[in-house]
Structures are given as C-alpha cells and as structure tokens.
Short mmCIF file of N, CA and C in Angstrom, two decimals:
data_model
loop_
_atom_site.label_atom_id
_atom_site.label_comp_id
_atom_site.label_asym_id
_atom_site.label_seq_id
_atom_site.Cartn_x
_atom_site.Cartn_y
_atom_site.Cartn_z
N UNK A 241 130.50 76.51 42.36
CA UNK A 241 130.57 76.47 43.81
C UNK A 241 131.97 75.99 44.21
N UNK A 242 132.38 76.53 44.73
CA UNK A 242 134.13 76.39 45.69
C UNK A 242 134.03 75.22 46.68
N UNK A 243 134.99 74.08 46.81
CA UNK A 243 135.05 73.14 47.46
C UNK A 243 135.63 73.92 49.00
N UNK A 244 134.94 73.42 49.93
CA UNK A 244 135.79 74.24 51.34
C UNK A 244 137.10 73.25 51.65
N UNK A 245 137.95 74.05 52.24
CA UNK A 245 139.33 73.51 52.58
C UNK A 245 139.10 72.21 53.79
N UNK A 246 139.89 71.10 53.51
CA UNK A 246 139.65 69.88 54.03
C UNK A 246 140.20 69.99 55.31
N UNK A 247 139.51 71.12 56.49
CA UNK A 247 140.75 71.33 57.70
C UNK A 247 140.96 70.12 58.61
N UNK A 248 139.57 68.93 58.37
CA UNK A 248 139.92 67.69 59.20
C UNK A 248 140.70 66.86 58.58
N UNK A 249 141.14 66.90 57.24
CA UNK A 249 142.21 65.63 56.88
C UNK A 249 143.29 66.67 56.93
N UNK A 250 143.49 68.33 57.46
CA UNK A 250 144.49 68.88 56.98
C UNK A 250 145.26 68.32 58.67
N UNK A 251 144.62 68.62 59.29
CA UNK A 251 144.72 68.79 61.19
C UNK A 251 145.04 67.07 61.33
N UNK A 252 144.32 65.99 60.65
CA UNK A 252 144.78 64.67 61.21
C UNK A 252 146.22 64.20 60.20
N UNK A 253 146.56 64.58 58.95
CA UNK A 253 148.06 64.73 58.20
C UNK A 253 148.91 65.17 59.17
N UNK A 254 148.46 66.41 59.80
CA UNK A 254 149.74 67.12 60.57
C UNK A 254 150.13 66.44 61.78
N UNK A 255 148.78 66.19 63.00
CA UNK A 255 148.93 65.10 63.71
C UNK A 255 149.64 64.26 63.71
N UNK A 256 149.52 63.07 62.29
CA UNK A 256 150.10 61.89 62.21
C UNK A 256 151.59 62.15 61.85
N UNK A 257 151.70 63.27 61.10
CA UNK A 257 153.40 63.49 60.85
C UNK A 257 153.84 64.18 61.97
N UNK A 258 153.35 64.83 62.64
CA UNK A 258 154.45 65.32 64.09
C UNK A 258 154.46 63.79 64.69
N UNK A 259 153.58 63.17 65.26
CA UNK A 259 154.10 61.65 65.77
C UNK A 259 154.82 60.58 64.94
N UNK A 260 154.81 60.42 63.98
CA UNK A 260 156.40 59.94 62.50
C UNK A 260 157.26 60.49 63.04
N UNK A 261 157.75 61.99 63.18
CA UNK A 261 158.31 62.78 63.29
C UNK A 261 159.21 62.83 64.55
N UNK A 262 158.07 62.82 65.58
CA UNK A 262 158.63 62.27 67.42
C UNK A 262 159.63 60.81 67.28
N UNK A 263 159.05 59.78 66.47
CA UNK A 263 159.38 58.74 66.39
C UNK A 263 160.47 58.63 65.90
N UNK A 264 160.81 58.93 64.55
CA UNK A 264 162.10 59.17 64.35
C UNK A 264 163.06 59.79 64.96
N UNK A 265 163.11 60.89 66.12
CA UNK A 265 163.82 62.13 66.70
C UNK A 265 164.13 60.68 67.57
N UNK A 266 163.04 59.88 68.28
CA UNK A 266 163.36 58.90 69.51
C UNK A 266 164.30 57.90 69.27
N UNK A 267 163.93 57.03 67.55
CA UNK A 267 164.74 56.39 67.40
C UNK A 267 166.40 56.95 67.03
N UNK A 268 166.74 58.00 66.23
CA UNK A 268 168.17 58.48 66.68
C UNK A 268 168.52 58.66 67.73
N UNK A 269 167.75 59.34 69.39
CA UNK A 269 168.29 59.35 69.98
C UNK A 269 168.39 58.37 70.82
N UNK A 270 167.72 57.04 70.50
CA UNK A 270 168.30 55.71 71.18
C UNK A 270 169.55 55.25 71.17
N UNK A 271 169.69 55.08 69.25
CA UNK A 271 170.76 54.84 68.61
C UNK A 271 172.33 55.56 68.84
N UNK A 272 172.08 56.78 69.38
CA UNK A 272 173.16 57.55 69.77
C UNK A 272 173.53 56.89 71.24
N UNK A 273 172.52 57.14 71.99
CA UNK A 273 172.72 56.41 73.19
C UNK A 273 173.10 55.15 73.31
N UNK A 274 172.55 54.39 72.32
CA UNK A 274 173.03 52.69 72.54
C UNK A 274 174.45 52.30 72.17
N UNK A 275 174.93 53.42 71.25
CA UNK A 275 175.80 53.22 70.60
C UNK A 275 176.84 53.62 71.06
N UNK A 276 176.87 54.49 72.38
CA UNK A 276 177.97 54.94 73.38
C UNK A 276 178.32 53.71 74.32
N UNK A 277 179.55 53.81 74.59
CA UNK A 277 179.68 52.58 75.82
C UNK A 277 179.85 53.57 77.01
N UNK A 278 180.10 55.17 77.05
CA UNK A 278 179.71 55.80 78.45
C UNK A 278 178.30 56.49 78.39
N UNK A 279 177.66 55.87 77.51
CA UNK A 279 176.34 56.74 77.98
C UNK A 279 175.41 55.65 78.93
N UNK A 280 174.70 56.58 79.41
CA UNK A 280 173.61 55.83 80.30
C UNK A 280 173.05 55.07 79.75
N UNK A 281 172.81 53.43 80.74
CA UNK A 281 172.10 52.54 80.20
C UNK A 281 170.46 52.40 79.94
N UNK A 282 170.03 51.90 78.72
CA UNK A 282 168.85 52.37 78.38
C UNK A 282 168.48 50.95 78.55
N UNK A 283 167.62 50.36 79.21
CA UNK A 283 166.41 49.49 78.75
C UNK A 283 166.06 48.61 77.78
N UNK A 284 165.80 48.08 76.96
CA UNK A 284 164.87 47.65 75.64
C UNK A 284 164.13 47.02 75.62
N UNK A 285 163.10 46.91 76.96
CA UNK A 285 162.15 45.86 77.29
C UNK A 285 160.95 46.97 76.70
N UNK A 286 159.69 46.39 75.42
CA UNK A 286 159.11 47.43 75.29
C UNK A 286 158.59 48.60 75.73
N UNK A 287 158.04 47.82 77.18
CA UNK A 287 156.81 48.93 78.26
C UNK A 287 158.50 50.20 78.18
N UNK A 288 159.10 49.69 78.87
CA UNK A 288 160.28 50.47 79.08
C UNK A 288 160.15 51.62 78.25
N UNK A 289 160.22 51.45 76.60
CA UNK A 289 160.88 52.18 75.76
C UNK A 289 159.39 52.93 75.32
N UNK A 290 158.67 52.56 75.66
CA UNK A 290 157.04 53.41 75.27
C UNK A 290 156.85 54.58 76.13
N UNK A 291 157.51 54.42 77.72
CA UNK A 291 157.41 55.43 78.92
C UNK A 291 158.53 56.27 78.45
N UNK A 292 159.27 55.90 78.18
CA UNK A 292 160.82 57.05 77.86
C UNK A 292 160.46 57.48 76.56
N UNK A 293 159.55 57.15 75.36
CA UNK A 293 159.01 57.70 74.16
C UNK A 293 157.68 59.07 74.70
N UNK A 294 157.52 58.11 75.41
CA UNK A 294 156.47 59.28 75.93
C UNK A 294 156.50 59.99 76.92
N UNK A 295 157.99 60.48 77.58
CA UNK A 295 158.21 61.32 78.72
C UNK A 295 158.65 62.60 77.87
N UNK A 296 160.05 61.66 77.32
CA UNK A 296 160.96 62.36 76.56
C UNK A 296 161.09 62.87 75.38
N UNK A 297 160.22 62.49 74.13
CA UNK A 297 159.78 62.65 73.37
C UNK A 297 158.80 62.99 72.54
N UNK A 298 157.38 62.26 73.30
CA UNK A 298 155.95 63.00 72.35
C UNK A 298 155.97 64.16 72.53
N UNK A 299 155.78 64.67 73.78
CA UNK A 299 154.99 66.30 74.06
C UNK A 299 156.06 66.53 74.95
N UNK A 300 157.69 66.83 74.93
CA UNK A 300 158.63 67.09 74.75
C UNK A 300 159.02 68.75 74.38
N UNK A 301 158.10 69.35 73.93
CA UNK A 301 158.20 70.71 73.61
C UNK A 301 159.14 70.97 72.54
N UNK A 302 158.91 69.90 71.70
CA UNK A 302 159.88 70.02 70.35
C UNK A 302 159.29 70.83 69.14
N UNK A 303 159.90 70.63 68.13
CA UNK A 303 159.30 71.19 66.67
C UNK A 303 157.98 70.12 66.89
N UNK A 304 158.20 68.86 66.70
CA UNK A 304 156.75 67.39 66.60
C UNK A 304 155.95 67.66 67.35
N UNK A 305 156.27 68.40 68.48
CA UNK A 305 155.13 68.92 69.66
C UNK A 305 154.44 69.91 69.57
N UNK A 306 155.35 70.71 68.90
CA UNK A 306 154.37 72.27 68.60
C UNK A 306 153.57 71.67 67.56
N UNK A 307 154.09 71.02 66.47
CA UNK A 307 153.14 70.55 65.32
C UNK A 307 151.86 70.06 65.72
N UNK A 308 152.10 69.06 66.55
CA UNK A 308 151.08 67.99 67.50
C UNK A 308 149.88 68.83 67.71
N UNK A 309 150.45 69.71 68.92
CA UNK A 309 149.17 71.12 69.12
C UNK A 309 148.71 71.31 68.13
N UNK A 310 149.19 72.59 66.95
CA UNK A 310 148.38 72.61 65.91
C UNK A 310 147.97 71.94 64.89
N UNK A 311 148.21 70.92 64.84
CA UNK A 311 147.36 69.73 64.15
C UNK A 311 146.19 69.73 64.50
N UNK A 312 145.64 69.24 66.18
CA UNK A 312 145.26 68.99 67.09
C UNK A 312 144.16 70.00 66.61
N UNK A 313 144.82 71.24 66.63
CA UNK A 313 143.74 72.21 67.01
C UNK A 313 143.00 72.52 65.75
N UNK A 314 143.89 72.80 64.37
CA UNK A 314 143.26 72.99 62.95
C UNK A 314 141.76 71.28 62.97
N UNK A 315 142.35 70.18 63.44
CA UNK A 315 141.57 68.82 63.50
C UNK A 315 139.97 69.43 64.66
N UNK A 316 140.29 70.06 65.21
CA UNK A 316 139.37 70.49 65.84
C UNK A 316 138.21 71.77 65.56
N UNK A 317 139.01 72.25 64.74
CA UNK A 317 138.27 73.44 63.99
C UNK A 317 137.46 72.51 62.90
N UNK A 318 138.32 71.88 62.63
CA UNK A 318 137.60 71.02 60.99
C UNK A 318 136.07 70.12 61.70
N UNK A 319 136.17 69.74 63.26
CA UNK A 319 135.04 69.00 63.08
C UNK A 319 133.84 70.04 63.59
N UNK A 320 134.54 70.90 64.94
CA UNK A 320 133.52 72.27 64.45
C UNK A 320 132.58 72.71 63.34
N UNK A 321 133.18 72.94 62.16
CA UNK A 321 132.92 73.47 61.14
C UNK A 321 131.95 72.49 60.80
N UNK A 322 132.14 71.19 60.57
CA UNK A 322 131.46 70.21 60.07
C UNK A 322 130.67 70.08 60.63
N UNK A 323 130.09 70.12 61.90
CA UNK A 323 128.91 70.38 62.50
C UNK A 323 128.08 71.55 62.29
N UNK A 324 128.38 72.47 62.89
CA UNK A 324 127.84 73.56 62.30
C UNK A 324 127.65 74.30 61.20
N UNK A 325 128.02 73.49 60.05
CA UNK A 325 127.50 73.91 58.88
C UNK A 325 125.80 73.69 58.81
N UNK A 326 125.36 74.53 57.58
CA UNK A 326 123.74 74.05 57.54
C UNK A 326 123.72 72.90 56.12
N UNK A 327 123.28 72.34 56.50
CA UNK A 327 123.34 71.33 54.84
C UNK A 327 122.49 72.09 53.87
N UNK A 328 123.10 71.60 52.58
CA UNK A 328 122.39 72.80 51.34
C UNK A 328 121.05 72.30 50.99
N UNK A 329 120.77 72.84 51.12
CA UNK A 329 119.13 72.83 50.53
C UNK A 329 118.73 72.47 49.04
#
C-alpha cells in the first residue's frame, strides 16, 4: 500500500518558509535603510516595526507572498483531503 503525499506538512513547510523568507527580505531592507544617513527615518519602537513588516512586506506581492498563497492553499487541500477520506476498514 502507497503512503499518500503529506500535502498538510507540505502547505504548512511552505507557509512557514515564505514568512522566514518575508522576514529576512524586511530585515535587509531595514538595514539598508538604517544604514543611509539620507534615507527616510524609520522608527524602532516594536508596534512600529510589526505595522511596516506587515504593510510592506508580508503580503507585499513578492516571491514570500506568492509562496504564502500557495502554501496556504496546498495546507488547505491537505486538510480537505483528511477529512474526506473514508477510514480503512
């Protein structure tokens, strides 16, 4: 008997690495920014830097964002499936 493909740990892997992924893109582009003396001044009070992570960065329409979606969505097929399977007899 064939093991079925793990699409809910495949969909929550992809998930968690597009948001790694956001995170890192945010922290270089802080670092670029902080590191200019004519760039715009940024903040570093947390709430601050969580709203500008999450304007500018989560769902951002990046590579981490498209990932995000289909993570999202393969994670959603996987619990589908898992429901509607029939248990074996």
């Amino acid at each position: 008997m064939l093991r079925r493909f793990p699409l809910f740990r495949l969909g929550l892997t992809v998930v968690a690495g597009s948001l790694f992924a956001s995170l890192i893109y945010f922290y270089l582009a802080l670092g670029e920014n902080l590191s200019t003396v004519s760039g715009s001044e940024v903040s570093t009070e947390p709430r601050d830097l969580l709203t500008h992570f999450r304007r500018d960065f989560l769902f951002a329409g990046t590579t981490p964002a498209i990932l995000f979606y289909i993570g999202l969505g393969i994670l959603l097929l996987g619990i589908v499936r898992n429901f509607a399977r029939r248990p074996d007899a």
